[in-house]
Each structure stands twice: as structure tokens, then as C-alpha cells.
Amino acid sequence: MNFLAHLFLSGSASGADYADVLLGNFIADSVPGKQLENFTPAVQTGIRLHRAIDTFTDQHPVVRRVTQRLRTAGYGKYAGVISDMFLDHFLARNFTEFTAESLADFTQRVYALLAARHAEMPPRVQHFFPHMREHNWLLGYAATAGIARALGGLSRRATPGSGMETAVAELEANYAEYEADFREFFPELQRHVAETL
């Protein structure tokens, strides 16, 4: 899953360690191996949660079906990245089906919590987070145009010829199929996260 799903799955906002788990879940991709020991236990919980979400997602038969479809469409090793973006799109687009909080309110609340912890973020995250907040990436995921922008940005940092900048056309061409995949997969991910937490 991509940023939105990880942040959304960080637990109850009323939980005592919520801000720490949220931070850990957000920065986990920039915390290699045992470097998680440099963080407080609650932030480590968030890092471990992120890794558990990634493992569950990568091994899930629905997600494997999606990535295989994307590989067949010509996206090769980037199929997993594109799949994550597509799944975040459907979460954003259907956000109020999963919580009473609007996506706009959720994003502003989460940005504020993360901004307050900016100094604790790894340098890579410190670099991109202000851009993420300024351009409201999370809210943008709800529109296919926002997904197109995100995939275009990823393609500029990937190996030339990744094709990620064209993947929104694949999403639009097979929209109902990808949405059905999301609806089958996401409740199972939610249950797994509840058990993990």
C-alpha cells in the first residue's frame, strides 16, 4: 500500500501512542533494518506495522493478481508500485465508507501531526514531506489526475522506460476491475492490521 493506506491504518486517533505509531508507519520505508532501534518503542511499533502491512499486501492473492495484470500490460518490475497507487486511489475515492472522517479532514489532521515530528524524520522524508503537504498528495489521490501526477513523479525517479507515467490509462481502461480488486482486498487488510495492533 502507499502513503494514504499506511497512515489510515495506523490505529485509533484516540489511542495513547497514535502519533508515534503514525510517524513510524509513515517513515518506515526510510528506516532500514535495525535502524528502527534508534526510535522509541511506540515509533518502532509503527515501523513494524508498516512492514507487516507490506508483507501481507505483497503476499495477498488479490494483489498478486493485480500486479500480474499490470505486468501483462507492460509495467514489469514497477507493477507493485503502480498497484499500491491504484489501491490508494480507491481508498481515497471511497474514504467515507471506511470512516466517519472526511478525507480532507483526515489529511489536514495527519499532516499537522507529522509536521510536529519533522525533526524525528529521516533526511529523505524531511525532504519530501513539505512538498507532500503543500501539494496535498493524499487528497489528490482521490482523482485519477492526482494518481497520474504521482505516477509521473515516480517515473522521473525510476529507470528510463518504466512507463509509470502512462499507467493511469490502464486504470481508466479497467477501472471497475481494479475497484473490485480493492473492495475484495482492503477489508481483509483491515482485519489483519487489527489483529497485528
PDB file of C-alpha atoms in Angstrom:
ATOM      1  CA  MET A   1       0.000   0.000   0.000  1.00  0.00           C
ATOM      2  CA  ASN A   2       1.010   3.607  -0.474  1.00  0.00           C
ATOM      3  CA  PHE A   3       1.049   6.570   1.966  1.00  0.00           C
ATOM      4  CA  LEU A   4      -2.688   7.019   2.439  1.00  0.00           C
ATOM      5  CA  ALA A   5      -3.437   3.434   3.396  1.00  0.00           C
ATOM      6  CA  HIS A   6      -0.463   3.226   5.755  1.00  0.00           C
ATOM      7  CA  LEU A   7      -1.485   6.416   7.533  1.00  0.00           C
ATOM      8  CA  PHE A   8      -5.138   5.409   7.663  1.00  0.00           C
ATOM      9  CA  LEU A   9      -4.260   2.019   9.143  1.00  0.00           C
ATOM     10  CA  SER A  10      -2.158   3.456  11.980  1.00  0.00           C
ATOM     11  CA  GLY A  11      -4.819   2.826  14.611  1.00  0.00           C
ATOM     12  CA  SER A  12      -7.343   4.883  16.504  1.00  0.00           C
ATOM     13  CA  ALA A  13      -6.634   8.616  16.697  1.00  0.00           C
ATOM     14  CA  SER A  14      -7.684   8.449  20.355  1.00  0.00           C
ATOM     15  CA  GLY A  15      -5.001   5.868  21.173  1.00  0.00           C
ATOM     16  CA  ALA A  16      -2.275   6.922  23.610  1.00  0.00           C
ATOM     17  CA  ASP A  17       0.547   6.080  21.180  1.00  0.00           C
ATOM     18  CA  TYR A  18      -1.273   7.060  17.979  1.00  0.00           C
ATOM     19  CA  ALA A  19       1.056   9.919  16.938  1.00  0.00           C
ATOM     20  CA  ASP A  20       4.109   7.696  17.456  1.00  0.00           C
ATOM     21  CA  VAL A  21       2.643   4.767  15.513  1.00  0.00           C
ATOM     22  CA  LEU A  22       1.562   7.161  12.758  1.00  0.00           C
ATOM     23  CA  LEU A  23       5.090   8.576  12.499  1.00  0.00           C
ATOM     24  CA  GLY A  24       6.685   5.126  12.432  1.00  0.00           C
ATOM     25  CA  ASN A  25       4.281   3.873   9.794  1.00  0.00           C
ATOM     26  CA  PHE A  26       4.986   6.964   7.680  1.00  0.00           C
ATOM     27  CA  ILE A  27       8.800   6.861   7.830  1.00  0.00           C
ATOM     28  CA  ALA A  28       9.296   3.081   7.748  1.00  0.00           C
ATOM     29  CA  ASP A  29      10.490   2.838   4.130  1.00  0.00           C
ATOM     30  CA  SER A  30      13.380   5.150   5.061  1.00  0.00           C
ATOM     31  CA  VAL A  31      14.368   3.170   8.167  1.00  0.00           C
ATOM     32  CA  PRO A  32      16.464   0.188   7.068  1.00  0.00           C
ATOM     33  CA  GLY A  33      16.833  -2.945   9.157  1.00  0.00           C
ATOM     34  CA  LYS A  34      17.915  -2.482  12.735  1.00  0.00           C
ATOM     35  CA  GLN A  35      17.922   1.311  12.498  1.00  0.00           C
ATOM     36  CA  LEU A  36      14.425   1.083  13.933  1.00  0.00           C
ATOM     37  CA  GLU A  37      16.162   0.622  17.302  1.00  0.00           C
ATOM     38  CA  ASN A  38      17.083   4.327  17.127  1.00  0.00           C
ATOM     39  CA  PHE A  39      13.429   5.195  17.729  1.00  0.00           C
ATOM     40  CA  THR A  40      11.142   4.982  20.755  1.00  0.00           C
ATOM     41  CA  PRO A  41       9.233   1.721  21.278  1.00  0.00           C
ATOM     42  CA  ALA A  42       5.945   3.248  20.064  1.00  0.00           C
ATOM     43  CA  VAL A  43       7.544   4.575  16.856  1.00  0.00           C
ATOM     44  CA  GLN A  44       9.111   1.125  16.392  1.00  0.00           C
ATOM     45  CA  THR A  45       5.590  -0.308  16.609  1.00  0.00           C
ATOM     46  CA  GLY A  46       4.616   1.909  13.675  1.00  0.00           C
ATOM     47  CA  ILE A  47       7.650   0.822  11.658  1.00  0.00           C
ATOM     48  CA  ARG A  48       6.874  -2.835  12.318  1.00  0.00           C
ATOM     49  CA  LEU A  49       3.224  -2.262  11.452  1.00  0.00           C
ATOM     50  CA  HIS A  50       4.257  -0.761   8.115  1.00  0.00           C
ATOM     51  CA  ARG A  51       6.387  -3.791   7.358  1.00  0.00           C
ATOM     52  CA  ALA A  52       3.550  -6.141   8.342  1.00  0.00           C
ATOM     53  CA  ILE A  53       1.156  -4.280   6.018  1.00  0.00           C
ATOM     54  CA  ASP A  54       3.653  -4.510   3.159  1.00  0.00           C
ATOM     55  CA  THR A  55       4.256  -8.230   3.702  1.00  0.00           C
ATOM     56  CA  PHE A  56       0.544  -9.026   3.895  1.00  0.00           C
ATOM     57  CA  THR A  57      -0.173  -6.911   0.806  1.00  0.00           C
ATOM     58  CA  ASP A  58       2.642  -8.346  -1.302  1.00  0.00           C
ATOM     59  CA  GLN A  59       1.628 -11.926  -0.490  1.00  0.00           C
ATOM     60  CA  HIS A  60      -2.130 -11.492  -0.897  1.00  0.00           C
ATOM     61  CA  PRO A  61      -3.633 -13.345  -3.885  1.00  0.00           C
ATOM     62  CA  VAL A  62      -5.749 -10.355  -4.957  1.00  0.00           C
ATOM     63  CA  VAL A  63      -2.729  -8.054  -5.028  1.00  0.00           C
ATOM     64  CA  ARG A  64      -0.701 -10.697  -6.853  1.00  0.00           C
ATOM     65  CA  ARG A  65      -3.500 -10.857  -9.415  1.00  0.00           C
ATOM     66  CA  VAL A  66      -3.381  -7.065  -9.818  1.00  0.00           C
ATOM     67  CA  THR A  67       0.383  -6.964 -10.202  1.00  0.00           C
ATOM     68  CA  GLN A  68       0.269  -9.803 -12.724  1.00  0.00           C
ATOM     69  CA  ARG A  69      -2.324  -7.881 -14.731  1.00  0.00           C
ATOM     70  CA  LEU A  70      -0.047  -4.834 -14.662  1.00  0.00           C
ATOM     71  CA  ARG A  71       2.984  -6.896 -15.702  1.00  0.00           C
ATOM     72  CA  THR A  72       0.979  -8.257 -18.621  1.00  0.00           C
ATOM     73  CA  ALA A  73       0.104  -4.654 -19.511  1.00  0.00           C
ATOM     74  CA  GLY A  74       3.848  -3.935 -19.792  1.00  0.00           C
ATOM     75  CA  TYR A  75       4.804  -2.398 -16.430  1.00  0.00           C
ATOM     76  CA  GLY A  76       7.281  -5.108 -15.407  1.00  0.00           C
ATOM     77  CA  LYS A  77       9.042  -4.596 -12.105  1.00  0.00           C
ATOM     78  CA  TYR A  78       7.050  -1.419 -11.426  1.00  0.00           C
ATOM     79  CA  ALA A  79       3.738  -3.300 -11.275  1.00  0.00           C
ATOM     80  CA  GLY A  80       3.845  -3.426  -7.472  1.00  0.00           C
ATOM     81  CA  VAL A  81       4.392   0.326  -7.137  1.00  0.00           C
ATOM     82  CA  ILE A  82       1.554   1.039  -9.552  1.00  0.00           C
ATOM     83  CA  SER A  83      -0.723  -1.421  -7.743  1.00  0.00           C
ATOM     84  CA  ASP A  84      -0.087   0.409  -4.463  1.00  0.00           C
ATOM     85  CA  MET A  85      -1.044   3.708  -6.077  1.00  0.00           C
ATOM     86  CA  PHE A  86      -4.224   2.247  -7.568  1.00  0.00           C
ATOM     87  CA  LEU A  87      -5.262   0.833  -4.183  1.00  0.00           C
ATOM     88  CA  ASP A  88      -4.653   4.202  -2.505  1.00  0.00           C
ATOM     89  CA  HIS A  89      -6.809   5.833  -5.188  1.00  0.00           C
ATOM     90  CA  PHE A  90      -9.777   3.625  -4.338  1.00  0.00           C
ATOM     91  CA  LEU A  91      -9.300   4.183  -0.612  1.00  0.00           C
ATOM     92  CA  ALA A  92      -9.244   7.954  -1.182  1.00  0.00           C
ATOM     93  CA  ARG A  93     -12.222   7.881  -3.523  1.00  0.00           C
ATOM     94  CA  ASN A  94     -14.318   5.799  -1.113  1.00  0.00           C
ATOM     95  CA  PHE A  95     -12.854   7.117   2.138  1.00  0.00           C
ATOM     96  CA  THR A  96     -16.113   7.796   3.976  1.00  0.00           C
ATOM     97  CA  GLU A  97     -17.130   4.163   3.512  1.00  0.00           C
ATOM     98  CA  PHE A  98     -14.366   3.268   5.977  1.00  0.00           C
ATOM     99  CA  THR A  99     -14.556   6.136   8.478  1.00  0.00           C
ATOM    100  CA  ALA A 100     -16.829   8.995   9.500  1.00  0.00           C
ATOM    101  CA  GLU A 101     -13.968  11.469   8.970  1.00  0.00           C
ATOM    102  CA  SER A 102     -13.767  13.143   5.582  1.00  0.00           C
ATOM    103  CA  LEU A 103     -10.614  12.655   3.541  1.00  0.00           C
ATOM    104  CA  ALA A 104      -9.957  16.411   3.646  1.00  0.00           C
ATOM    105  CA  ASP A 105     -10.174  16.481   7.454  1.00  0.00           C
ATOM    106  CA  PHE A 106      -8.083  13.325   7.795  1.00  0.00           C
ATOM    107  CA  THR A 107      -5.305  14.668   5.594  1.00  0.00           C
ATOM    108  CA  GLN A 108      -5.096  18.000   7.427  1.00  0.00           C
ATOM    109  CA  ARG A 109      -5.061  16.290  10.828  1.00  0.00           C
ATOM    110  CA  VAL A 110      -2.368  13.823   9.778  1.00  0.00           C
ATOM    111  CA  TYR A 111      -0.209  16.487   8.126  1.00  0.00           C
ATOM    112  CA  ALA A 112      -0.305  18.550  11.325  1.00  0.00           C
ATOM    113  CA  LEU A 113       0.681  15.573  13.496  1.00  0.00           C
ATOM    114  CA  LEU A 114       3.548  14.653  11.180  1.00  0.00           C
ATOM    115  CA  ALA A 115       4.752  18.250  10.821  1.00  0.00           C
ATOM    116  CA  ALA A 116       5.112  18.424  14.599  1.00  0.00           C
ATOM    117  CA  ARG A 117       7.519  15.450  14.368  1.00  0.00           C
ATOM    118  CA  HIS A 118       9.527  16.699  11.371  1.00  0.00           C
ATOM    119  CA  ALA A 119      12.816  16.719  13.302  1.00  0.00           C
ATOM    120  CA  GLU A 120      12.474  12.977  14.016  1.00  0.00           C
ATOM    121  CA  MET A 121      12.046  12.021  10.357  1.00  0.00           C
ATOM    122  CA  PRO A 122      14.943  10.540   8.361  1.00  0.00           C
ATOM    123  CA  PRO A 123      16.515  13.098   5.974  1.00  0.00           C
ATOM    124  CA  ARG A 124      14.803  11.666   2.890  1.00  0.00           C
ATOM    125  CA  VAL A 125      11.386  12.041   4.498  1.00  0.00           C
ATOM    126  CA  GLN A 126      12.231  15.510   5.823  1.00  0.00           C
ATOM    127  CA  HIS A 127      12.962  16.475   2.223  1.00  0.00           C
ATOM    128  CA  PHE A 128       9.732  15.278   0.586  1.00  0.00           C
ATOM    129  CA  PHE A 129       7.211  15.779   3.392  1.00  0.00           C
ATOM    130  CA  PRO A 130       6.856  19.567   2.950  1.00  0.00           C
ATOM    131  CA  HIS A 131       6.100  19.021  -0.770  1.00  0.00           C
ATOM    132  CA  MET A 132       3.630  16.303   0.112  1.00  0.00           C
ATOM    133  CA  ARG A 133       1.809  18.615   2.496  1.00  0.00           C
ATOM    134  CA  GLU A 134       1.957  21.718   0.303  1.00  0.00           C
ATOM    135  CA  HIS A 135       0.541  19.895  -2.730  1.00  0.00           C
ATOM    136  CA  ASN A 136      -1.770  17.698  -0.609  1.00  0.00           C
ATOM    137  CA  TRP A 137      -0.806  14.426  -2.238  1.00  0.00           C
ATOM    138  CA  LEU A 138      -3.156  12.408  -0.017  1.00  0.00           C
ATOM    139  CA  LEU A 139      -6.260  14.331  -1.051  1.00  0.00           C
ATOM    140  CA  GLY A 140      -5.082  14.299  -4.662  1.00  0.00           C
ATOM    141  CA  TYR A 141      -5.141  10.505  -4.750  1.00  0.00           C
ATOM    142  CA  ALA A 142      -8.956  10.617  -4.918  1.00  0.00           C
ATOM    143  CA  ALA A 143      -8.830  11.821  -8.540  1.00  0.00           C
ATOM    144  CA  THR A 144      -7.260   9.917 -11.411  1.00  0.00           C
ATOM    145  CA  ALA A 145      -5.454  13.169 -12.285  1.00  0.00           C
ATOM    146  CA  GLY A 146      -3.788  13.038  -8.865  1.00  0.00           C
ATOM    147  CA  ILE A 147      -2.723   9.453  -9.447  1.00  0.00           C
ATOM    148  CA  ALA A 148      -1.373  10.475 -12.867  1.00  0.00           C
ATOM    149  CA  ARG A 149       0.707  13.250 -11.232  1.00  0.00           C
ATOM    150  CA  ALA A 150       2.033  10.880  -8.571  1.00  0.00           C
ATOM    151  CA  LEU A 151       2.954   8.203 -11.097  1.00  0.00           C
ATOM    152  CA  GLY A 152       4.560  10.830 -13.333  1.00  0.00           C
ATOM    153  CA  GLY A 153       6.727  11.945 -10.417  1.00  0.00           C
ATOM    154  CA  LEU A 154       7.708   8.363  -9.662  1.00  0.00           C
ATOM    155  CA  SER A 155       8.571   7.719 -13.312  1.00  0.00           C
ATOM    156  CA  ARG A 156      11.022  10.634 -13.312  1.00  0.00           C
ATOM    157  CA  ARG A 157      12.935   8.982 -10.460  1.00  0.00           C
ATOM    158  CA  ALA A 158      12.755   5.465 -11.921  1.00  0.00           C
ATOM    159  CA  THR A 159      14.772   3.733 -14.610  1.00  0.00           C
ATOM    160  CA  PRO A 160      14.069   5.328 -18.011  1.00  0.00           C
ATOM    161  CA  GLY A 161      11.307   3.467 -19.790  1.00  0.00           C
ATOM    162  CA  SER A 162       9.418   2.450 -16.621  1.00  0.00           C
ATOM    163  CA  GLY A 163       6.164   3.547 -18.256  1.00  0.00           C
ATOM    164  CA  MET A 164       4.655   4.520 -14.912  1.00  0.00           C
ATOM    165  CA  GLU A 165       3.604   7.872 -16.338  1.00  0.00           C
ATOM    166  CA  THR A 166       1.160   6.042 -18.643  1.00  0.00           C
ATOM    167  CA  ALA A 167      -0.348   3.726 -16.016  1.00  0.00           C
ATOM    168  CA  VAL A 168      -3.357   5.933 -15.309  1.00  0.00           C
ATOM    169  CA  ALA A 169      -4.625   4.972 -18.765  1.00  0.00           C
ATOM    170  CA  GLU A 170      -4.573   1.333 -17.641  1.00  0.00           C
ATOM    171  CA  LEU A 171      -6.512   2.306 -14.515  1.00  0.00           C
ATOM    172  CA  GLU A 172      -9.135   4.176 -16.514  1.00  0.00           C
ATOM    173  CA  ALA A 173      -9.475   1.410 -19.100  1.00  0.00           C
ATOM    174  CA  ASN A 174     -10.111  -1.270 -16.460  1.00  0.00           C
ATOM    175  CA  TYR A 175     -11.484   0.869 -13.646  1.00  0.00           C
ATOM    176  CA  ALA A 176     -14.292  -1.431 -12.476  1.00  0.00           C
ATOM    177  CA  GLU A 177     -11.950  -4.413 -12.353  1.00  0.00           C
ATOM    178  CA  TYR A 178      -9.378  -2.598 -10.231  1.00  0.00           C
ATOM    179  CA  GLU A 179     -12.081  -1.259  -7.929  1.00  0.00           C
ATOM    180  CA  ALA A 180     -13.458  -4.761  -7.436  1.00  0.00           C
ATOM    181  CA  ASP A 181      -9.944  -5.920  -6.515  1.00  0.00           C
ATOM    182  CA  PHE A 182      -9.690  -3.144  -3.936  1.00  0.00           C
ATOM    183  CA  ARG A 183     -13.063  -3.979  -2.412  1.00  0.00           C
ATOM    184  CA  GLU A 184     -12.108  -7.625  -2.094  1.00  0.00           C
ATOM    185  CA  PHE A 185      -8.684  -6.930  -0.626  1.00  0.00           C
ATOM    186  CA  PHE A 186      -8.964  -3.902   1.660  1.00  0.00           C
ATOM    187  CA  PRO A 187     -11.338  -5.322   4.311  1.00  0.00           C
ATOM    188  CA  GLU A 188      -9.004  -8.297   4.672  1.00  0.00           C
ATOM    189  CA  LEU A 189      -6.072  -5.924   5.156  1.00  0.00           C
ATOM    190  CA  GLN A 190      -8.047  -4.018   7.783  1.00  0.00           C
ATOM    191  CA  ARG A 191      -8.715  -7.246   9.694  1.00  0.00           C
ATOM    192  CA  HIS A 192      -5.042  -8.205   9.503  1.00  0.00           C
ATOM    193  CA  VAL A 193      -3.980  -4.796  10.836  1.00  0.00           C
ATOM    194  CA  ALA A 194      -6.493  -5.010  13.704  1.00  0.00           C
ATOM    195  CA  GLU A 195      -5.023  -8.367  14.680  1.00  0.00           C
ATOM    196  CA  THR A 196      -1.454  -7.030  14.341  1.00  0.00           C
ATOM    197  CA  LEU A 197      -2.132  -3.995  16.526  1.00  0.00           C
TER     198      LEU A 197
END
